[in-house]
Amino acid sequence: MSRLQNIKIGIVGTGFGAEVHAPIFSLHPGFEVRGIASVHRGIRKRSFKSLDGLAVYDDWIRLLNDEELDLITIASAPMLHSEMALTAIRKGLHVLCEKPLGMNADETSMMLKELGEKGVHGYVNFQWRMLPIRRKIKQIIENGELGAVRHIKYQGSFSANQQLQNQYRGWEGKKESGGGFLFAVGSHMLDSLMWWTGGTIAQVYADLRTWVPFFKGSQGEEARDADDAFSIMGHFESGASFIVDFLAPGVNGTGWNLEIYGTRGTLVMKNDRTLEIGFGEGFKEILLEQIEPPSQLDIPAKLYYSGFYPMIDFIHQSITTGESIPIIPTFEDGHRVQTVLDAIFESAEKQARVTVNYANPC
């Protein structure tokens, strides 16, 4: 592969792709955004106010065929990820895909196989890894400050009850489209667990819930079958146990809470803002420098800048130098998470413990 200094990219998705990917990519001197394509919702012109000269397509295939590109970034519904990624890979393009990587491990395994044959790079946007507080947690565990990890408790609860009761969810409320918070948020949580510990999840026992299954508005009734809450317990190959718990439709949610218990100490994180560590005599806060987003960014890009900009900076370094950069989440990481997600769905359906099978089906 040639070592490109100015990487030309195309973006698929005029929702999150236009509102977050496009403006943040445009701030990086090593990337040139050449075009963006809608998938099915049409073009929202307001999303492109800061991207003068950007080619806008209503067909993502035309974007890939008509523009000279080096990398494609996919921000569409998960049911479309496999087709889009495989098409781009077969054209010799690098791929950055939103999470989860696919709908199941069969799809992600095929994507890995094609990636290896074409010799291009595949990345998954598990951008939570890049936040300074999360990188500090990784460093603390790797340095052995907590000793051997025995148990992790990772919970999130949010005040989305009113929103879910009063708005359409579209594809995000449909399991067959890849909707649901397990895919949207749980995939991040699972990646974080395995990245922090450097281990793999061996077994899961899961419960998935849809607490707000219907909404009736001006366009009729919407039936939903994708989860808006989930609870997962299990253990790693090392034997360490974990509990992952998430609730979207809370009336007053408490946000994110992380507790990691080791043989020497305990770590507590709250809302990606505060980090405390204790070794038996109370907790001490660890102060971290925060990344401030550029003032010209709008919401929601500002909210994602501190994770997404370091992600694309590492991707640029990886592509242009050919170096292997361990912090970057790759298709291998995406496939590993997808395999655990498959086991979680199986466990919830069977109401039984399920052993995670990492064997490659291709």
JSON list of C-alpha atoms in Angstrom, two decimals, residues 162-170 212-224:
[
{"chain": "A", "resi": 162, "resn": "GLN", "atom": "CA", "xyz": [-40.44, 10.71, 28.21]},
{"chain": "A", "resi": 163, "resn": "GLN", "atom": "CA", "xyz": [-38.57, 10.71, 24.90]},
{"chain": "A", "resi": 164, "resn": "LEU", "atom": "CA", "xyz": [-39.33, 7.05, 24.18]},
{"chain": "A", "resi": 165, "resn": "GLN", "atom": "CA", "xyz": [-42.98, 7.57, 25.07]},
{"chain": "A", "resi": 166, "resn": "ASN", "atom": "CA", "xyz": [-43.37, 10.58, 22.77]},
{"chain": "A", "resi": 167, "resn": "GLN", "atom": "CA", "xyz": [-41.19, 10.10, 19.68]},
{"chain": "A", "resi": 168, "resn": "TYR", "atom": "CA", "xyz": [-40.82, 7.67, 16.79]},
{"chain": "A", "resi": 169, "resn": "ARG", "atom": "CA", "xyz": [-37.64, 5.58, 16.89]},
{"chain": "A", "resi": 170, "resn": "GLY", "atom": "CA", "xyz": [-37.63, 4.41, 13.27]},
{"chain": "A", "resi": 212, "resn": "VAL", "atom": "CA", "xyz": [-41.70, 1.03, 25.71]},
{"chain": "A", "resi": 213, "resn": "PRO", "atom": "CA", "xyz": [-42.89, -1.26, 22.88]},
{"chain": "A", "resi": 214, "resn": "PHE", "atom": "CA", "xyz": [-45.32, 1.14, 21.17]},
{"chain": "A", "resi": 215, "resn": "PHE", "atom": "CA", "xyz": [-45.70, 4.76, 20.19]},
{"chain": "A", "resi": 216, "resn": "LYS", "atom": "CA", "xyz": [-48.70, 6.28, 18.47]},
{"chain": "A", "resi": 217, "resn": "GLY", "atom": "CA", "xyz": [-48.21, 9.62, 16.72]},
{"chain": "A", "resi": 218, "resn": "SER", "atom": "CA", "xyz": [-49.43, 11.60, 13.73]},
{"chain": "A", "resi": 219, "resn": "GLN", "atom": "CA", "xyz": [-48.01, 8.96, 11.34]},
{"chain": "A", "resi": 220, "resn": "GLY", "atom": "CA", "xyz": [-49.71, 6.05, 13.07]},
{"chain": "A", "resi": 221, "resn": "GLU", "atom": "CA", "xyz": [-48.58, 3.43, 15.55]},
{"chain": "A", "resi": 222, "resn": "GLU", "atom": "CA", "xyz": [-44.98, 2.25, 15.75]},
{"chain": "A", "resi": 223, "resn": "ALA", "atom": "CA", "xyz": [-44.35, -1.22, 17.16]},
{"chain": "A", "resi": 224, "resn": "ARG", "atom": "CA", "xyz": [-40.89, -1.83, 18.60]}
]
